Short mmCIF file of C-alpha atoms in Angstrom, two decimals:
data_model
loop_
_atom_site.label_atom_id
_atom_site.label_comp_id
_atom_site.label_asym_id
_atom_site.label_seq_id
_atom_site.Cartn_x
_atom_site.Cartn_y
_atom_site.Cartn_z
CA MET A 1 27.39 -0.04 -5.96
CA ALA A 2 25.38 1.51 -2.86
CA LEU A 3 22.14 3.35 -3.28
CA VAL A 4 22.76 7.31 -3.44
CA LEU A 5 20.02 9.98 -2.89
CA HIS A 6 20.44 13.29 -4.32
CA ALA A 7 18.45 15.51 -1.75
CA GLY A 8 19.03 17.90 1.27
CA LYS A 9 18.91 16.45 4.53
CA THR A 10 15.91 18.19 5.32
CA ASN A 11 14.04 17.35 2.21
CA LYS A 12 10.62 15.73 2.99
CA ASN A 13 10.40 13.80 -0.20
CA GLY A 14 13.69 12.23 0.46
CA TYR A 15 12.58 11.31 3.95
CA LYS A 16 9.93 8.76 1.90
CA ALA A 17 12.91 6.50 0.83
CA LEU A 18 15.30 6.96 3.61
CA ILE A 19 12.35 5.81 6.05
CA ALA A 20 11.43 3.32 3.56
CA ALA A 21 14.85 2.15 3.55
CA GLU A 22 15.10 1.92 7.54
CA TYR A 23 12.05 -0.41 7.66
CA THR A 24 13.40 -2.34 4.53
CA GLY A 25 16.76 -3.00 5.78
CA VAL A 26 18.18 -1.38 2.37
CA LYS A 27 21.37 1.04 3.02
CA VAL A 28 20.58 4.51 1.26
CA GLU A 29 23.16 7.20 1.40
CA LEU A 30 22.69 10.84 0.79
CA ALA A 31 24.90 12.37 -1.84
CA PRO A 32 27.48 14.33 0.17
CA ASN A 33 27.46 18.28 -0.11
CA PHE A 34 24.33 18.36 -1.79
CA GLU A 35 23.01 21.78 -2.19
CA MET A 36 19.58 22.66 -3.75
CA GLY A 37 19.83 24.84 -6.56
CA VAL A 38 23.19 24.09 -7.45
CA SER A 39 24.18 20.26 -7.55
CA ASN A 40 20.78 19.67 -9.38
CA LYS A 41 21.56 22.14 -11.92
CA THR A 42 24.97 20.57 -12.82
CA PRO A 43 25.43 18.71 -16.34
CA GLU A 44 26.13 15.50 -14.58
CA TYR A 45 22.83 15.55 -12.73
CA LEU A 46 20.76 16.80 -15.59
CA LYS A 47 22.33 13.71 -17.58
CA LEU A 48 20.50 11.74 -14.92
CA ASN A 49 17.38 13.75 -14.83
CA PRO A 50 17.20 16.28 -17.24
CA ILE A 51 14.68 18.68 -15.39
CA GLY A 52 16.60 18.73 -12.67
CA LYS A 53 14.22 17.73 -9.97
CA VAL A 54 15.09 16.46 -6.56
CA PRO A 55 15.16 13.98 -5.10
CA LEU A 56 17.13 11.26 -7.35
CA LEU A 57 18.26 7.99 -6.44
CA VAL A 58 21.25 6.62 -8.30
CA THR A 59 21.01 2.74 -8.23
CA PRO A 60 23.24 0.16 -10.07
CA ASP A 61 20.79 -0.15 -12.56
CA GLY A 62 19.77 3.44 -13.14
CA PRO A 63 18.78 6.72 -12.11
CA ILE A 64 15.08 7.09 -10.65
CA PHE A 65 13.39 10.30 -9.89
CA GLU A 66 10.08 11.23 -8.54
CA SER A 67 9.68 10.86 -4.81
CA ASN A 68 7.03 8.29 -4.55
CA ALA A 69 8.57 6.06 -7.54
CA ILE A 70 11.78 6.30 -5.26
CA ALA A 71 10.14 4.81 -2.21
CA ARG A 72 8.29 2.38 -3.95
CA TYR A 73 11.37 1.08 -5.31
CA VAL A 74 13.07 0.95 -2.11
CA ALA A 75 10.14 -0.91 -0.68
CA ARG A 76 10.38 -3.59 -3.49
CA LEU A 77 14.00 -4.38 -2.93
CA LYS A 78 13.02 -6.76 -0.02
CA ALA A 79 10.64 -9.87 -1.19
CA ASP A 80 7.20 -9.81 0.55
CA ASN A 81 7.82 -6.53 2.30
CA PRO A 82 5.17 -5.81 4.60
CA LEU A 83 5.65 -2.26 3.51
CA TYR A 84 3.51 -3.44 0.63
CA GLY A 85 0.70 -5.46 2.46
CA SER A 86 -0.01 -8.82 2.74
CA SER A 87 -2.76 -9.32 -0.49
CA LEU A 88 -3.72 -7.65 -3.84
CA ILE A 89 -6.36 -5.55 -1.93
CA ASP A 90 -3.84 -4.10 0.88
CA TYR A 91 -1.68 -3.24 -2.23
CA ALA A 92 -4.67 -1.52 -3.82
CA HIS A 93 -5.23 0.25 -0.76
CA ILE A 94 -1.75 1.25 -0.29
CA GLU A 95 -1.53 2.62 -3.50
CA GLN A 96 -4.95 4.25 -3.00
CA TRP A 97 -3.46 6.25 -0.08
CA ILE A 98 -0.40 7.05 -1.78
CA ASP A 99 -2.33 8.72 -4.49
CA PHE A 100 -4.58 10.72 -1.72
CA GLY A 101 -1.63 11.96 0.22
CA THR A 102 -0.03 13.24 -2.91
CA MET A 103 -3.07 14.80 -4.59
CA GLU A 104 -5.26 16.09 -1.56
CA ILE A 105 -2.67 16.68 1.36
CA ASP A 106 0.58 17.40 -0.07
CA ALA A 107 -0.74 19.50 -2.95
CA ASN A 108 -2.66 22.02 -0.59
CA ILE A 109 -0.30 22.19 2.02
CA SER A 110 1.98 22.98 -1.00
CA LYS A 111 -0.27 25.74 -2.08
CA TRP A 112 -0.60 27.36 1.22
CA TYR A 113 2.99 27.19 2.33
CA TYR A 114 5.36 27.92 -0.28
CA PRO A 115 3.45 31.00 -1.59
CA ARG A 116 4.20 32.35 1.72
CA LEU A 117 7.93 31.63 1.32
CA GLY A 118 7.90 33.55 -1.97
CA TYR A 119 7.96 30.56 -4.42
CA GLY A 120 5.07 31.80 -6.49
CA VAL A 121 2.82 34.49 -6.12
CA TYR A 122 0.93 34.90 -2.74
CA LEU A 123 -3.01 35.18 -3.59
CA PRO A 124 -5.36 35.34 -0.21
CA PRO A 125 -8.15 33.81 -2.41
CA ALA A 126 -6.21 30.87 -3.78
CA GLU A 127 -4.73 30.24 -0.31
CA GLU A 128 -8.13 30.05 1.42
CA ALA A 129 -9.14 27.42 -1.44
CA ALA A 130 -6.03 25.39 -0.51
CA ILE A 131 -7.13 25.63 3.17
CA SER A 132 -10.56 24.50 2.50
CA ALA A 133 -9.68 22.07 0.43
CA LEU A 134 -6.90 20.34 2.86
CA LYS A 135 -9.62 20.46 5.32
CA ARG A 136 -11.89 18.44 3.59
CA ALA A 137 -9.12 15.99 2.97
CA LEU A 138 -8.05 15.87 6.60
CA GLY A 139 -11.65 15.50 7.39
CA ALA A 140 -11.61 12.30 5.32
CA LEU A 141 -8.53 11.05 6.65
CA ASN A 142 -9.78 11.87 10.23
CA THR A 143 -12.72 9.49 9.74
CA HIS A 144 -10.72 6.71 8.23
CA ILE A 145 -8.26 6.40 11.10
CA ALA A 146 -10.90 7.28 13.84
CA SER A 147 -11.04 3.29 14.07
CA ASN A 148 -7.57 2.49 12.40
CA THR A 149 -4.28 2.80 13.76
CA TYR A 150 -2.45 2.68 10.17
CA LEU A 151 -3.96 3.29 6.92
CA VAL A 152 -3.91 -0.01 5.75
CA GLY A 153 -4.07 -3.35 7.91
CA HIS A 154 -2.26 -3.63 11.25
CA SER A 155 1.13 -2.28 10.61
CA VAL A 156 3.28 0.70 8.88
CA THR A 157 3.00 0.39 5.16
CA LEU A 158 4.50 2.66 2.33
CA ALA A 159 1.37 4.63 2.57
CA ASP A 160 1.83 5.70 6.20
CA ILE A 161 5.26 6.76 5.11
CA VAL A 162 4.26 9.04 2.25
CA VAL A 163 1.30 10.44 4.02
CA VAL A 164 3.10 11.11 6.82
CA CYS A 165 5.90 12.85 5.33
CA ASN A 166 3.55 14.85 3.55
CA LEU A 167 1.64 15.84 6.87
CA TYR A 168 5.22 16.64 8.19
CA VAL A 169 5.68 20.13 6.18
CA GLY A 170 2.20 20.97 7.19
CA PHE A 171 2.58 20.29 11.19
CA THR A 172 6.04 21.91 11.07
CA ASN A 173 5.18 25.01 9.24
CA VAL A 174 1.50 26.11 8.98
CA MET A 175 -0.73 23.48 10.81
CA THR A 176 -0.65 24.98 14.18
CA LYS A 177 -2.52 23.07 17.33
CA SER A 178 -5.67 25.24 16.76
CA PHE A 179 -5.98 24.40 13.33
CA THR A 180 -5.12 20.26 13.85
CA SER A 181 -7.26 20.48 16.76
CA GLU A 182 -10.27 19.74 14.66
CA PHE A 183 -8.93 16.39 13.51
CA PRO A 184 -7.85 14.69 16.79
CA HIS A 185 -7.57 11.31 14.93
CA VAL A 186 -5.18 12.65 12.64
CA GLU A 187 -3.12 14.26 15.40
CA ARG A 188 -3.00 10.80 17.24
CA TYR A 189 -1.80 9.40 14.15
CA PHE A 190 1.03 11.67 12.93
CA TRP A 191 2.33 12.15 16.74
CA THR A 192 2.27 8.41 16.76
CA LEU A 193 4.02 7.60 13.54
CA VAL A 194 6.62 10.04 13.48
CA ASN A 195 7.92 8.84 17.26
CA GLN A 196 8.38 5.42 15.58
CA PRO A 197 11.90 4.60 15.61
CA ASN A 198 12.18 3.99 12.29
CA PHE A 199 10.85 7.38 11.54
CA LYS A 200 12.39 9.18 14.28
CA LYS A 201 15.89 8.11 13.16
CA VAL A 202 15.24 10.02 9.84
CA LEU A 203 12.95 13.29 11.04
CA GLY A 204 14.44 13.56 14.69
CA ASP A 205 12.33 15.42 17.20
CA VAL A 206 9.45 16.94 15.32
CA LYS A 207 7.95 20.23 16.87
CA GLN A 208 4.56 21.68 15.57
CA ALA A 209 4.58 24.87 14.33
CA VAL A 210 3.48 27.69 16.95
CA SER A 211 2.50 30.20 14.27
CA VAL A 212 1.72 30.08 10.36
CA GLN A 213 4.64 30.91 8.32
CA PRO A 214 4.46 34.40 7.71
CA VAL A 215 4.04 35.83 4.22
CA VAL A 216 7.64 37.18 2.70
CA SER A 217 7.29 40.69 1.57
CA ALA A 218 7.65 41.16 -2.34
CA LYS A 219 8.29 44.81 -1.62
CA LYS A 220 11.89 44.21 -0.12
CA PRO A 221 14.28 43.56 -2.77
CA ALA A 222 13.01 46.68 -4.28
CA GLN A 223 14.48 48.75 -1.26
CA PRO A 224 17.71 49.26 -2.38
CA ALA A 225 16.33 50.91 -5.55
CA LYS A 226 14.48 53.33 -3.50
CA GLY A 227 17.44 54.42 -1.69
CA LYS A 228 18.97 55.31 -4.76
CA ALA A 229 15.96 57.08 -5.87
CA LYS A 230 16.42 59.84 -2.79
CA GLU A 231 19.66 61.00 -4.61
CA GLU A 232 18.14 61.87 -7.58
CA PRO A 233 14.58 61.29 -7.76
CA LYS A 234 13.93 63.25 -10.62
CA LYS A 235 16.44 61.58 -13.03
CA GLU A 236 15.28 58.31 -11.85
CA ALA A 237 11.59 58.82 -12.55
CA LYS A 238 12.60 59.95 -16.18
CA LYS A 239 15.61 57.36 -16.79
CA GLU A 240 13.53 54.29 -15.57
CA PRO A 241 9.90 54.70 -15.57
CA ALA A 242 9.35 50.90 -15.50
CA LYS A 243 10.50 50.75 -11.93
CA PRO A 244 7.73 52.96 -10.88
CA LYS A 245 5.20 50.93 -12.80
CA ALA A 246 6.41 47.98 -11.16
CA GLU A 247 6.47 49.36 -7.51
CA ALA A 248 2.82 50.47 -8.28
CA ALA A 249 1.81 47.03 -9.44
CA GLU A 250 3.04 45.55 -6.54
CA GLU A 251 1.33 48.32 -4.19
CA VAL A 252 -1.96 47.23 -6.21
CA GLU A 253 -1.19 43.71 -5.17
CA GLU A 254 -0.83 44.68 -1.56
CA ALA A 255 -3.47 47.27 -1.40
CA PRO A 256 -6.47 45.24 -1.00
CA LYS A 257 -5.12 43.47 2.26
CA PRO A 258 -5.80 46.36 4.63
CA LYS A 259 -9.36 47.14 2.91
CA PRO A 260 -12.14 45.32 4.29
CA LYS A 261 -13.00 42.51 1.58
CA ASN A 262 -16.28 41.28 3.40
CA PRO A 263 -19.35 43.60 3.80
CA LEU A 264 -19.74 42.50 7.07
CA ASP A 265 -16.58 44.32 8.00
CA LEU A 266 -18.23 47.33 7.05
CA LEU A 267 -21.39 47.55 9.59
CA PRO A 268 -21.30 49.69 12.28
CA PRO A 269 -19.07 48.56 15.18
CA SER A 270 -21.16 46.00 17.72
CA LYS A 271 -20.94 46.16 21.74
CA MET A 272 -20.73 42.41 21.12
CA VAL A 273 -16.92 40.96 20.85
CA LEU A 274 -17.62 37.46 19.44
CA ASP A 275 -14.15 36.05 20.53
CA ASP A 276 -15.16 37.04 23.93
CA TRP A 277 -18.35 34.82 23.94
CA LYS A 278 -16.33 32.05 22.36
CA ARG A 279 -13.63 32.40 24.99
CA LEU A 280 -16.27 32.49 27.69
CA TYR A 281 -18.32 29.22 26.11
CA SER A 282 -14.94 27.45 25.92
CA ASN A 283 -13.64 28.04 29.37
CA THR A 284 -16.90 27.67 31.64
CA LYS A 285 -16.77 24.35 32.86
CA SER A 286 -19.36 24.31 35.70
CA ASN A 287 -22.34 26.36 36.52
CA PHE A 288 -22.72 26.80 32.90
CA ARG A 289 -26.37 28.58 33.01
CA GLU A 290 -25.11 30.86 35.58
CA VAL A 291 -21.91 31.81 33.80
CA ALA A 292 -21.87 31.12 30.14
CA ILE A 293 -25.91 31.60 29.38
CA LYS A 294 -25.89 34.60 31.37
CA GLY A 295 -22.75 36.12 29.82
CA PHE A 296 -24.04 35.41 26.60
CA TRP A 297 -27.21 37.54 27.01
CA ASP A 298 -25.21 40.37 28.71
CA MET A 299 -22.97 40.40 25.96
CA TYR A 300 -25.53 39.72 22.88
CA ASP A 301 -26.29 42.77 20.72
CA PRO A 302 -29.62 42.26 18.77
CA GLU A 303 -28.67 45.19 16.68
CA GLY A 304 -25.05 43.94 15.34
CA TYR A 305 -25.83 40.06 15.46
CA SER A 306 -28.93 37.95 14.62
CA LEU A 307 -29.75 34.29 16.01
CA TRP A 308 -31.14 31.67 13.89
CA PHE A 309 -32.45 28.00 14.31
CA CYS A 310 -31.94 25.89 11.54
CA GLU A 311 -33.26 22.24 10.71
CA TYR A 312 -31.90 19.53 8.30
CA LYS A 313 -34.85 19.11 5.64
CA TYR A 314 -34.30 15.27 4.97
CA ASN A 315 -34.19 13.76 8.54
CA ASP A 316 -35.72 10.78 7.37
CA GLU A 317 -32.83 10.05 5.44
CA ASN A 318 -30.47 9.99 8.58
CA THR A 319 -30.69 5.94 9.25
CA VAL A 320 -26.97 5.57 9.95
CA SER A 321 -25.58 7.35 13.11
CA PHE A 322 -22.01 7.62 11.82
CA VAL A 323 -23.17 8.74 8.54
CA THR A 324 -25.18 11.48 10.05
CA LEU A 325 -22.51 12.59 12.21
CA ASN A 326 -19.87 12.81 9.40
CA LYS A 327 -22.85 14.87 7.51
CA VAL A 328 -22.86 17.31 10.28
CA GLY A 329 -18.98 17.32 10.81
CA GLY A 330 -18.56 18.09 6.83
CA PHE A 331 -20.85 20.93 7.13
CA LEU A 332 -19.20 22.51 9.82
CA GLN A 333 -15.49 22.37 8.47
CA ARG A 334 -17.11 23.96 5.20
CA MET A 335 -18.37 26.86 7.16
CA ASP A 336 -14.96 27.43 8.36
CA LEU A 337 -15.00 30.31 5.93
CA ALA A 338 -17.38 32.25 8.49
CA ARG A 339 -15.67 31.33 11.38
CA LYS A 340 -14.74 35.10 12.19
CA TYR A 341 -18.55 36.08 11.63
CA ALA A 342 -20.55 33.06 13.15
CA PHE A 343 -20.88 30.73 16.20
CA GLY A 344 -22.86 27.59 15.89
CA LYS A 345 -24.51 24.58 17.69
CA MET A 346 -25.34 21.27 15.71
CA LEU A 347 -27.55 18.89 17.90
CA VAL A 348 -27.72 15.30 16.64
CA ILE A 349 -31.02 14.05 18.25
CA GLY A 350 -32.68 10.64 19.04
CA SER A 351 -31.65 7.51 20.34
CA GLU A 352 -32.48 5.41 17.38
CA ALA A 353 -32.78 6.07 13.46
CA PRO A 354 -33.84 8.56 11.68
CA PHE A 355 -31.81 10.94 13.64
CA LYS A 356 -32.77 14.52 13.83
CA VAL A 357 -30.29 17.29 12.84
CA LYS A 358 -31.30 20.74 14.18
CA GLY A 359 -28.91 23.80 15.10
CA LEU A 360 -28.54 27.18 16.32
CA TRP A 361 -26.39 29.70 14.76
CA LEU A 362 -25.19 33.70 15.71
CA PHE A 363 -24.33 35.71 12.37
CA ARG A 364 -23.08 38.94 12.15
CA GLY A 365 -25.54 41.61 10.92
CA GLN A 366 -29.18 40.84 10.75
CA GLU A 367 -29.42 38.28 7.77
CA ILE A 368 -27.45 35.12 6.97
CA PRO A 369 -24.12 36.19 5.45
CA LYS A 370 -24.87 36.23 1.33
CA PHE A 371 -21.31 34.72 0.87
CA VAL A 372 -22.27 31.98 3.54
CA MET A 373 -25.30 31.30 1.48
CA ASP A 374 -23.45 31.42 -1.99
CA GLU A 375 -20.27 29.29 -1.18
CA CYS A 376 -21.38 26.70 1.48
CA TYR A 377 -23.74 24.35 -0.28
CA ASP A 378 -25.23 22.61 2.87
CA MET A 379 -26.97 26.00 3.58
CA GLU A 380 -29.67 24.79 1.19
CA LEU A 381 -30.07 21.45 2.99
CA TYR A 382 -31.46 23.25 6.16
CA SER A 383 -34.67 25.22 6.96
CA TRP A 384 -33.86 28.62 8.26
CA THR A 385 -35.79 30.47 10.97
CA LYS A 386 -35.10 33.94 12.93
CA VAL A 387 -34.95 33.74 16.53
CA ASP A 388 -37.48 36.28 17.83
CA ILE A 389 -35.59 36.92 21.24
CA SER A 390 -38.88 38.70 22.38
CA ASP A 391 -40.57 35.33 22.72
CA GLU A 392 -39.19 33.72 25.77
CA ASN A 393 -40.31 30.35 24.72
CA GLN A 394 -37.75 30.86 21.42
CA LYS A 395 -35.36 32.32 24.08
CA GLU A 396 -35.06 29.43 26.44
CA ARG A 397 -34.74 27.22 23.21
CA VAL A 398 -31.48 29.29 22.36
CA ASN A 399 -30.33 28.55 26.23
CA GLN A 400 -31.08 24.84 25.76
CA MET A 401 -29.12 24.46 22.40
CA ILE A 402 -26.00 26.36 23.68
CA GLU A 403 -26.03 24.28 26.77
CA ASP A 404 -26.58 20.98 25.27
CA GLN A 405 -29.45 20.50 27.49
CA GLU A 406 -30.49 16.66 27.49
CA PRO A 407 -33.24 15.38 26.63
CA PHE A 408 -33.70 18.30 24.13
CA GLU A 409 -37.48 18.57 23.11
CA GLY A 410 -38.00 15.37 24.91
CA GLU A 411 -35.31 13.15 23.11
CA ALA A 412 -31.87 12.08 24.12
CA LEU A 413 -28.80 13.63 22.37
CA LEU A 414 -26.69 11.47 20.33
CA ASP A 415 -24.29 14.11 19.67
CA ALA A 416 -23.59 18.05 19.84
CA LYS A 417 -21.22 19.81 17.96
CA CYS A 418 -19.89 23.21 18.46
CA PHE A 419 -18.70 25.78 15.75
CA LYS A 420 -16.41 28.66 17.18
#
């Protein structure tokens, strides 16, 4: 009896078993004419999986559900399968990354993507939390694979298969290039794996999303009812009072979207367009002082924006270079909530430990935004000083930090990171 996988042809959870089968040399057939929402609701299917989940693998020894369990089963059909590593510690690390891929990557991509399709209630704060958690996970993954081609060992394992299949939904639907560019090692890892022959046979040609999946409007299904209401508006209102209530509830849910939620959006308009400055900074490749720095001061609006120096309070603890760099990188990731209102430069200074961390930040308004102080715990780890632009020495220090001038204050730069 052949192994039969009940899943749609584009089900990323089904891909896990199919890719594992390619590496293992096991034949797994897709159930013919499988239709999600129909085939998995039949009495025959529910006998095999009482809750109707997909995918489901039918084996000579009985059915298996849950995609990771199915992939594990397929991998173990081959004795000493390298998909499970070559030692006990390899096995443990593979299981570790499978859990990580499920709990930290798949779960947060799902919370971002599926509500936009209408599967569940779309709530912007919940989406923001999911994206923030996803970025934290991708940051951890990016750090790990900075010096590793694969998650465990020197060849593809089941961990890679599961994590890449989880990333697949994000890369193809919501994680655009501008989003993933923060995680270059994750990009390299994903594109390397999806172009491996055994992956490509199952996934085909993978293309990255060029835009985030738009939110499906919850009002569309109610439109036909509104058409009927035009014929007899008074009768409709009397006979079916629940409908106007339902529509009103929908309007209440959607009403906050056009309203500025952030106090910074209520400030008087500024002549400085932050995106124009970020674009100038990014596109200036030569004559930086003459072009970018001059352009910054021409654009700068001291009434609408403020500049701040920051310095890490515990520089004596920065004794390991890569740990210090990761610390700064994590801070910048957690500052993503302020991207619309801020620009920053963070310098890691020194040729030997302890390394100093200093920064320059441009914020909308005259104070550091309260929501940033409240929600980004790193802020309290730094001392903050407002820049006095009437002081030429402070103004020159701003120039040097934007420019990544080296040496900076008499010391070499280990690294310079930009938040834009």
